[in-house]
XYZ file of C-alpha atoms in Angstrom:
160
model
C 2.152 -142.751 -155.679
C 4.775 -145.272 -154.600
C 7.476 -142.876 -155.779
C 5.976 -140.090 -153.650
C 5.974 -142.356 -150.598
C 9.600 -143.237 -151.281
C 10.481 -139.533 -151.676
C 8.712 -138.622 -148.434
C 10.419 -141.505 -146.615
C 13.778 -140.340 -147.967
C 13.082 -136.785 -146.784
C 12.108 -138.038 -143.341
C 15.237 -140.195 -143.160
C 17.363 -137.210 -144.184
C 15.692 -135.072 -141.517
C 16.306 -137.721 -138.856
C 19.945 -137.978 -139.950
C 20.293 -134.178 -139.728
C 18.690 -134.157 -136.255
C 21.168 -136.806 -135.113
C 24.088 -134.827 -136.547
C 22.909 -131.690 -134.753
C 22.512 -133.544 -131.450
C 25.941 -135.152 -131.784
C 27.520 -131.804 -132.630
C 25.850 -130.197 -129.615
C 27.050 -132.998 -127.310
C 30.616 -132.672 -128.607
C 30.551 -128.907 -128.104
C 29.207 -129.330 -124.570
C 31.919 -131.891 -123.765
C 34.615 -129.641 -125.207
C 33.319 -126.705 -123.171
C 33.220 -128.784 -120.005
C 36.751 -130.002 -120.562
C 38.023 -126.491 -121.334
C 36.425 -124.856 -118.330
C 37.320 -127.734 -116.046
C 40.971 -127.375 -117.064
C 40.827 -123.594 -116.640
C 39.252 -123.994 -113.215
C 41.897 -126.518 -112.128
C 44.636 -124.205 -113.336
C 43.131 -121.393 -111.281
C 43.013 -123.657 -108.263
C 46.691 -124.607 -108.675
C 47.704 -120.973 -109.014
C 45.660 -119.994 -105.984
C 47.074 -122.848 -103.899
C 50.639 -121.953 -104.785
C 50.012 -118.280 -103.946
C 48.380 -119.214 -100.633
C 51.283 -121.499 -99.798
C 53.768 -118.735 -100.624
C 51.906 -116.368 -98.284
C 51.857 -118.932 -95.486
C 55.599 -119.584 -95.872
C 56.559 -115.890 -95.937
C 57.963 -115.025 -92.472
C 58.104 -111.279 -93.256
C 54.305 -110.897 -93.234
C 52.188 -110.346 -90.161
C 49.028 -112.337 -89.474
C 46.886 -109.424 -90.602
C 48.843 -109.017 -93.839
C 48.592 -112.761 -94.518
C 44.841 -112.646 -93.847
C 44.442 -109.665 -96.199
C 46.415 -111.351 -98.967
C 44.495 -114.614 -98.494
C 41.191 -112.733 -98.672
C 42.337 -110.923 -101.806
C 43.425 -114.197 -103.459
C 40.137 -115.888 -102.541
C 38.175 -112.931 -103.922
C 40.146 -113.049 -107.190
C 39.608 -116.793 -107.328
C 35.880 -116.332 -106.812
C 35.728 -113.637 -109.504
C 37.691 -115.781 -111.951
C 35.479 -118.767 -111.277
C 32.358 -116.637 -111.775
C 33.757 -115.345 -115.074
C 34.469 -118.903 -116.232
C 30.977 -119.966 -115.252
C 29.416 -117.046 -117.118
C 31.534 -117.715 -120.213
C 30.548 -121.368 -120.137
C 26.848 -120.553 -119.828
C 27.078 -118.024 -122.661
C 28.872 -120.480 -124.955
C 26.465 -123.277 -124.080
C 23.464 -121.025 -124.722
C 24.912 -119.944 -128.061
C 25.454 -123.572 -129.132
C 21.968 -124.513 -128.010
C 20.458 -121.637 -129.979
C 22.404 -122.602 -133.101
C 21.233 -126.206 -132.784
C 17.637 -125.087 -132.292
C 17.884 -122.896 -135.396
C 19.285 -125.791 -137.419
C 16.545 -128.138 -136.203
C 13.898 -125.555 -137.106
C 15.414 -125.133 -140.550
C 15.425 -128.905 -141.152
C 11.820 -129.174 -139.962
C 10.785 -126.318 -142.252
C 12.504 -127.929 -145.238
C 10.842 -131.252 -144.485
C 7.408 -129.660 -144.137
C 7.880 -127.797 -147.415
C 8.973 -130.963 -149.210
C 6.029 -132.932 -147.844
C 3.612 -130.148 -148.785
C 5.108 -130.063 -152.275
C 4.657 -133.837 -152.591
C 1.040 -133.504 -151.425
C 0.387 -130.735 -153.962
C 1.839 -132.851 -156.773
C -0.264 -135.813 -155.630
C -3.421 -133.668 -155.569
C -2.744 -132.293 -159.042
C -2.070 -135.782 -160.417
C -5.225 -137.102 -158.783
C -7.288 -134.291 -160.293
C -5.723 -134.928 -163.688
C -6.473 -138.640 -163.426
C -10.077 -137.960 -162.399
C -10.458 -135.584 -165.313
C -9.029 -138.202 -167.685
C -11.460 -140.814 -166.365
C -14.359 -138.416 -166.820
C -13.280 -137.668 -170.396
C -12.928 -141.357 -171.246
C -16.297 -142.113 -169.656
C -17.982 -139.266 -171.550
C -16.364 -140.322 -174.852
C -17.539 -143.906 -174.395
C -21.002 -142.738 -173.425
C -21.248 -140.508 -176.502
C -20.006 -143.349 -178.723
C -22.570 -145.803 -177.359
C -25.326 -143.214 -177.584
C -24.531 -142.461 -181.242
C -24.497 -146.195 -182.072
C -27.825 -146.674 -180.328
C -29.394 -143.799 -182.260
C -28.014 -145.153 -185.538
C -29.539 -148.565 -184.856
C -32.863 -147.040 -183.881
C -33.128 -144.990 -187.132
C -32.251 -147.796 -189.560
C -33.659 -150.796 -187.856
C -36.883 -151.651 -186.313
C -40.100 -153.375 -187.229
C -42.325 -152.342 -190.044
C -45.825 -151.573 -189.138
C -48.464 -153.615 -190.810
C -51.686 -152.148 -191.955
């Protein structure tokens, strides 16, 4: 029984370790995604700023042309930012789903191992109970046969 408790404790410790690994992996992926998309977003901003500055410094363009180009650049910037945001959400969702799947798998393995340990314990308990019953019955039969043997041979003689 002590061995089963140790095995179950080991399984629980392994499951906790796996949960921690999954959480750490998910955090690292989230940080990497944040860093990647932050860098991409900053690069977009730099490109947009340089293009806007080039438009503002171009003396050959009219105010209307500059306004059109600025609007076009801002629209592209907005679209690019939206695309980055969508990509980030998709990647984050994918990582979250993978982590959830892994956690479910670990939980299932742990439940199966615990159930297996319980089944083994139940079978051993039944076997032990059966052994006790057999020993008890054997001892009872032995004592009963000795008692009958004493009763047949011994005893008082009746006087007439």
